[in-house]
Amino acid sequence: MRSLFWRIFWASVSQRKGRVAVSVCAIALGTSLVVASVNLRQGIGGKLAEELKHYGANLLLLPADGTGLFLKEKELGSLAGQGGEGRLLEYAPFLHQIVKIRGKDAVLVGTRFAAVKKVSPWWQVEGDWPEEKDAVLVGSNLASKLGLRPQARISVAYKASRASFTVAGVLSTGGAEEHQIFVDLESSQVLTGRDGLLSAVLVRSRVEKGLDGTAAFLRRAWPGAEVRTLWQVARAEDALLSRVEILLTLVSLIILFASGVAVFATMSTVALERKIEIALMRALGAEERRVALIFACEAFTIGLAGGLVGSVLGLLFAEGIGLTVFRSFVIPSLISLPAGLSVGLGVALFSSLSVVRKVGRTAPAAVLRGE
Amino acid sequence: MLGRLLWKSLWRQKSRTLLTLLSVGSAATLISAFLSIAFTITEQMARELRSFGANMLLVPKAEPLEVEIGGLKYVAPEAAAYLEEADLAKIKTIFWRHNIVSFAPFLSRVVQVQGKPAPLVGTWFEREISIPEGRRFFTFARGSKREAAPEQGTFRAGVKNLASWWQVEGSWLREGEDGVLLGSAIARRLKAGVGSLIRLSYEGRPALVPVKGIVRTGGVEEEQILADLKFTQELFGMPGKLDKVQVSALVTPDNGLAIRANRIGPTRLPPEEYETWYCTPYLGSILYQLEEVISNSKGKAIRQVSEAEGAFLAQMRFTFVLMTAVALLVACMAVLATMVAAIFERRQEIGLMKALGAERIQVALLFLLESAVGGLLGGLLGYGAGLTLGRFLLARSFSTAGAGLTLSIPWLILPSTLFLSVGVALLGALFPVREATRLDPVRTLRGV
Amino acid sequence: MAPLIELKDVTKDYNGKVRALDRASLEIYPGEWVAVTGASGSGKTTLLNMIAILDRPTSGSLRVDGVDLLSLTEREGARFRREKVGLVFQQFHLIPYLTALENVMLAQYFHSMADRDEAAQALAQVGLRERSHHLPSELSGGEQQRVCIARALVNQPRIILADEPTGNLDGENEEIIMGIFRKLRGAGHTLLLVTHDPKISGQSDRIIELEHGKILSPCCSAGQRG
């Protein structure tokens, strides 16, 4: 008895290759869309969050009240050892001092240019970024006041010490930096006699770790520093991310719904074709339950096959989008596979059983007559 | 006869017709919802972001050199240069006035508080200004004349709309109200809280003001004392003067024309290009228009805001375009599958028609027409549903939706959705119809 | 002897308009061969469907083998069909992807359990031993109908209901099919055969004639059969 059941099952699948292929195809497509969108929902949120690095630093470290005017560079270096590398994407140290250039007061800022490029990606430099220890960036307003152009030589005086630098580039940012002059951190420390001291550190934290957690980590790890959240950046990021998340979630839901409906339509069309078959089985004395079992088994197989193919396809779609837009892989989401499979199976079962039910509700005679 | 056959077939086989409509309809819903989101999302996001900081700055042409660290000025500017407060209302008269979301003027000097220097910044917190009446036309070298987007009534300016991230403990200052807001860092140093009185003096002129609120921003404002613009102008003895104006405006991402205009200067563009440039809301052209109305001013892009926004939004749009493409592909395939299945089922019918002596082309015509009607109806249904859905999604995701959506171009979505649904429905029918009409009628009749 | 099939005032309306059966009353006794004749649309097939409860009457009562069919649920109806009735359709209704043997086994499968030998034997009875592994599409019309009959008799039902079994067949196949029916009757099955062909109805014990849903010759009581 079992064996005939499987024979029916096998014959129906192998003899109706075209229809089965169409069904598997439809389910695979629907599932792929669901899997892709779930993966993107999970993966792209994070990827887009990484794109927020364009906003630059979101935390600012300053000397805490009552601990003097400076931070110690040594302590910045020791952050990494305390688990900071997982939380901090990038940080740039700064040392500010008012100096005299060509008889005028100006703010000299010592920093590490490689880090600044990442923390403040919007800086626009006319000329070159400094490479040598004696090369500087001059803010555009300061440059125009002093008549400086790239390659010009300037001499900077602080109290009794002096140093001369070459202008590598002129900097525009639209902010206070346009009034300042930037040199390599060590050069400024030597010039001002403040070895190993900093006046501020700008930090870009990893968004996915949570800003508050990172701020708390920094407070613990560096008691001498006051940690300030740059709310402009933090709030803009929050706003963007939450919008993107809501949108992606809703989009996933639409995709789930629409692809479910489309697959349901295809499966039902295929199953409708077998109305007479169902009615005949009932005329031969089969209970609806047994007919349903036969059809459910078939739908299950088709749903499983389609679901598996679709999951792979969907993952490929998601990775394709990840690679094209972000040039990196999306980490596959664990729930996407069960989600995809259950949509495939669910729709396949639902559509074929709904046809069995529909035929079951009309008299077999009517169906056999061809109504 | 063809019409009659078509109608009967669609009407009699209601459940099949319904399934086709369902399939095409859901695909079209997907397509039009995605298209409408992809078209408008950047705009929506950009609008949303406008409350997270100005993207433009106006300063006097002869911008004095500031010697300032962390918002604290150390040296008074040697040569004073100012903007005029009287010019501010003109900001809402420029060609792209509609795109100005908010702006705020600033005037700041170092004052003495409890014997120590501290920056006092005067600004508008929230100020309702009336927009100058009358239509404005812009004439161009070629003699063409354009009217600026009309706008009427009043406009709410001030930092409150510009800096939504400021956290104020206590209350904001009302227009013309005496009192100050303190940055949280300076408040801590002065040991002042909401309700305390602080004594300021500027060049020997003293003032005693109550603290109305404490501001936390994480930025330079933490070190500043903020007051109403009028109060600072009086204290500094600079009536009607400003240091700078921050402006938040909706802009279009730069393209080739904008980049060229930035490089060689807009006035050197050929007249036609100049007109196009002027009438496109690039960051550069809005800055240029602002310089035109604010006398003696220089416009600068606040690059942190404008660049980050541009980069993020471009990425985001790209993501949605790709997702739309995938959804499009899959939706089309699903419709294809339904059509193939629907016609497979009717091979006997096709066989019968051929047995009755119908030409292949006649049979094909009927079935293709039927599919096209299904595609068209499904497409229309889906278009309506998808647009509503897209609108709903954007409304759920963005607080500013509604206003922005009117700017979008949903008309383009209708033809593309219909084209796709009909096209795919036809394509889906073509293959099985071709197969079935090619078959021997006797074989199809026997259900082989 | 009690009648095997007993209809009393059975009426069937379709969509509340068309009256397919009009107060039909009828008794059929075990072992009888009854032919139902009448013009197209006179309600012959409807009558047959009622007896197999493939369809339910609008009013009236219907008893088969002492069971009130109208009191049966859908499930009990299915059980009644698989145990008591063998159906032969004018359009054969074979499952296209199953072989002849499998189509026969399908009826066994729903009845109790599939038995290959019994199914093969049923096919042999209708003269199709050699063709048992062919798909319906590889069989001629007459052969398909014979598979259909083999499927109907494989469970040894008391009643065989056949709706125009030779309607789609040529003379030669018709003769083969009628031969099978004669054998079945000889084996003691009760046969109810719908036909419009006098040549076929002539071979039965009794003819019931329908016109516009009414039974014209309610007659021919059991006495006639002796």
Coordinates of C-alpha atoms in Angstrom, one line a residue, chain A residues 18-19 22 25-26 29-30 32-33 36-37 40-41 44 48-49 51-52 54-57 60 62 65 96-98 104-107 121-124 140-142 144-146 172-176 178-180 199 226 228-233 235-237 239-244 246-248 250-252 254-255 257-259 261-266 268-270 272-273 275 317 320-322 324-326 358, chain B residues 13 15-16 19-20 22-23 26-27 29-30 33-34 37 41 45 48-49 52-54 57 61-70 74-75 78 164-167 184-185 188-189 216-220 222-223 298 300-305 307-309 311-313 315-316 318-320 322-323 326-327 329-338 340-345 347 389-390 392-394 396-399:
Chain A
G18 CA 6.8 20.6 -17.3
R19 CA 4.3 21.5 -14.6
V22 CA 7.1 25.6 -13.5
C25 CA 10.6 27.6 -10.6
A26 CA 7.8 29.8 -9.1
L29 CA 11.8 32.6 -7.4
G30 CA 9.5 33.6 -4.5
S32 CA 14.9 33.7 -3.5
L33 CA 13.3 37.1 -3.2
A36 CA 17.5 38.0 -0.5
S37 CA 15.4 40.6 1.3
L40 CA 19.7 42.4 2.9
R41 CA 17.6 43.5 5.8
I44 CA 22.6 46.0 4.5
L48 CA 24.8 51.2 5.5
A49 CA 25.8 51.9 9.1
E51 CA 28.8 54.1 5.3
L52 CA 28.0 56.6 8.0
H54 CA 31.5 59.7 6.0
Y55 CA 30.0 61.7 8.9
G56 CA 33.3 61.5 10.6
A57 CA 34.0 61.4 14.4
L60 CA 35.4 63.7 21.3
L62 CA 39.1 66.2 26.1
D65 CA 38.2 69.1 34.5
H96 CA 46.3 72.9 19.7
Q97 CA 48.5 75.9 20.4
I98 CA 48.4 79.6 19.5
K104 CA 50.1 87.1 13.3
D105 CA 48.4 85.0 15.9
A106 CA 47.2 81.6 14.5
V107 CA 46.2 78.3 15.9
P121 CA 36.9 62.4 5.2
W122 CA 35.3 65.6 3.9
W123 CA 38.5 67.7 4.2
Q124 CA 39.3 69.1 0.8
S140 CA 42.0 78.4 3.4
N141 CA 41.2 81.6 5.3
L142 CA 44.6 81.7 7.0
S144 CA 44.5 83.9 2.0
K145 CA 45.3 86.2 4.9
L146 CA 49.0 85.3 4.9
S172 CA 38.8 73.9 2.9
T173 CA 36.2 72.4 5.2
G174 CA 33.6 75.1 5.7
G175 CA 34.4 75.0 9.4
A176 CA 36.9 76.3 12.0
E178 CA 39.9 77.0 7.7
H179 CA 41.5 79.4 10.2
Q180 CA 44.1 76.9 11.4
S199 CA 44.7 68.4 23.8
E226 CA 36.2 63.7 29.4
R228 CA 31.7 63.9 24.8
T229 CA 29.3 62.5 22.3
L230 CA 29.1 64.7 19.2
W231 CA 25.3 64.7 19.1
Q232 CA 25.0 66.2 15.6
V233 CA 26.6 63.2 14.1
R235 CA 21.6 61.9 16.0
A236 CA 21.9 62.1 12.3
E237 CA 23.2 58.6 12.2
A239 CA 17.8 59.0 12.3
L240 CA 19.3 57.6 9.1
L241 CA 19.7 54.1 10.5
S242 CA 16.3 53.8 12.1
R243 CA 14.7 55.0 8.9
V244 CA 16.6 52.6 6.8
I246 CA 12.1 50.5 9.2
L247 CA 12.1 50.8 5.5
L248 CA 14.0 47.6 4.9
L250 CA 8.6 47.0 5.6
V251 CA 10.1 46.3 2.2
S252 CA 10.9 42.7 3.3
I254 CA 5.9 43.5 1.1
I255 CA 8.2 41.2 -0.7
F257 CA 3.5 39.1 0.8
A258 CA 3.8 39.8 -2.9
S259 CA 6.0 36.9 -3.7
V261 CA 0.7 35.8 -3.6
A262 CA 2.5 35.4 -7.0
V263 CA 3.7 31.9 -6.1
F264 CA 0.3 31.0 -4.8
A265 CA -1.2 32.1 -8.1
T266 CA 1.1 29.9 -10.1
S268 CA -3.0 27.2 -7.8
T269 CA -3.1 27.4 -11.6
V270 CA -1.0 24.3 -11.8
L272 CA -6.4 23.6 -10.8
E273 CA -5.5 21.6 -13.8
K275 CA -9.4 19.2 -10.4
F317 CA 21.2 38.0 -5.1
G320 CA 25.6 40.4 -5.6
I321 CA 24.0 43.5 -4.2
G322 CA 26.5 43.6 -1.3
T324 CA 28.2 45.8 -6.1
V325 CA 27.2 48.5 -3.6
F326 CA 29.6 47.9 -0.7
K358 CA -12.2 23.7 -3.1
Chain B
Q13 CA -13.0 30.6 -16.1
S15 CA -10.9 31.3 -10.9
R16 CA -8.2 31.1 -13.6
L19 CA -5.2 33.8 -10.4
T20 CA -3.6 35.4 -13.4
L22 CA -3.4 38.0 -8.7
S23 CA -0.1 37.0 -10.1
S26 CA 1.2 41.3 -7.1
A27 CA 4.1 41.5 -9.4
T29 CA 2.5 46.0 -6.9
L30 CA 6.0 45.0 -6.1
A33 CA 6.0 50.2 -4.9
F34 CA 9.8 49.6 -5.4
I37 CA 10.4 54.2 -3.2
I41 CA 13.9 57.8 -1.0
M45 CA 16.2 61.1 3.5
E48 CA 14.9 64.4 6.9
L49 CA 18.6 65.1 7.3
F52 CA 20.8 67.7 11.5
G53 CA 22.9 70.7 10.8
A54 CA 23.3 73.5 8.2
L57 CA 27.6 79.0 5.8
K61 CA 33.6 88.6 2.2
A62 CA 36.6 89.9 4.2
E63 CA 36.3 87.1 6.7
P64 CA 38.4 87.9 9.7
L65 CA 40.9 85.4 10.9
E66 CA 39.6 83.6 14.0
V67 CA 42.1 82.5 16.6
E68 CA 39.9 80.0 18.5
I69 CA 40.3 76.6 20.1
G70 CA 37.3 74.5 20.9
Y74 CA 41.6 83.9 22.2
V75 CA 42.2 87.0 20.2
E78 CA 41.7 92.7 14.2
S164 CA 17.5 69.2 16.2
W165 CA 20.3 67.4 18.1
W166 CA 20.7 70.1 20.8
Q167 CA 19.5 68.8 24.1
S184 CA 27.0 72.3 29.6
A185 CA 30.8 72.5 29.9
R188 CA 29.8 73.1 35.0
R189 CA 32.9 75.4 35.3
R216 CA 24.3 69.7 25.5
T217 CA 25.6 69.1 22.0
G218 CA 29.0 67.6 22.3
G219 CA 30.3 70.3 20.0
V220 CA 31.7 73.8 20.5
E222 CA 29.3 73.3 25.1
E223 CA 31.8 76.1 25.8
K298 CA 30.8 84.9 0.9
K300 CA 30.8 78.3 2.0
A301 CA 29.7 74.7 1.9
I302 CA 29.9 73.0 5.3
R303 CA 31.6 70.0 3.9
Q304 CA 31.2 67.6 6.9
V305 CA 27.4 67.7 6.4
E307 CA 29.7 65.4 1.8
A308 CA 28.6 62.8 4.3
E309 CA 25.0 63.2 3.3
A311 CA 27.9 59.8 0.0
F312 CA 25.4 58.1 2.3
L313 CA 22.4 58.9 0.1
Q315 CA 24.8 54.4 -1.5
M316 CA 21.4 54.1 -0.2
F318 CA 22.1 52.5 -5.3
T319 CA 20.9 49.8 -2.8
F320 CA 17.3 50.4 -3.6
L322 CA 19.5 47.1 -7.1
M323 CA 16.8 45.7 -4.9
V326 CA 16.0 42.0 -8.3
A327 CA 12.3 42.4 -7.4
L329 CA 13.3 40.3 -12.3
V330 CA 11.7 37.9 -9.8
A331 CA 8.2 39.4 -10.3
C332 CA 8.5 39.0 -14.0
M333 CA 9.6 35.4 -13.7
A334 CA 6.7 34.7 -11.3
V335 CA 4.2 36.1 -13.8
L336 CA 5.9 34.1 -16.6
A337 CA 5.4 31.0 -14.5
T338 CA 1.7 31.7 -14.0
V340 CA 2.9 29.3 -18.7
A341 CA 0.9 27.2 -16.2
A342 CA -2.4 28.8 -17.3
I343 CA -1.8 28.0 -20.9
F344 CA -0.4 24.6 -20.4
E345 CA -3.7 23.8 -18.8
R347 CA -3.7 22.8 -24.5
L389 CA 1.9 50.9 -0.5
G390 CA 5.0 52.9 -1.4
F392 CA 2.4 54.2 3.1
L393 CA 5.9 52.8 3.6
L394 CA 7.5 56.1 3.1
R396 CA 5.8 55.1 8.1
S397 CA 9.5 55.5 7.7
F398 CA 9.8 59.3 7.5
S399 CA 8.1 61.9 9.5

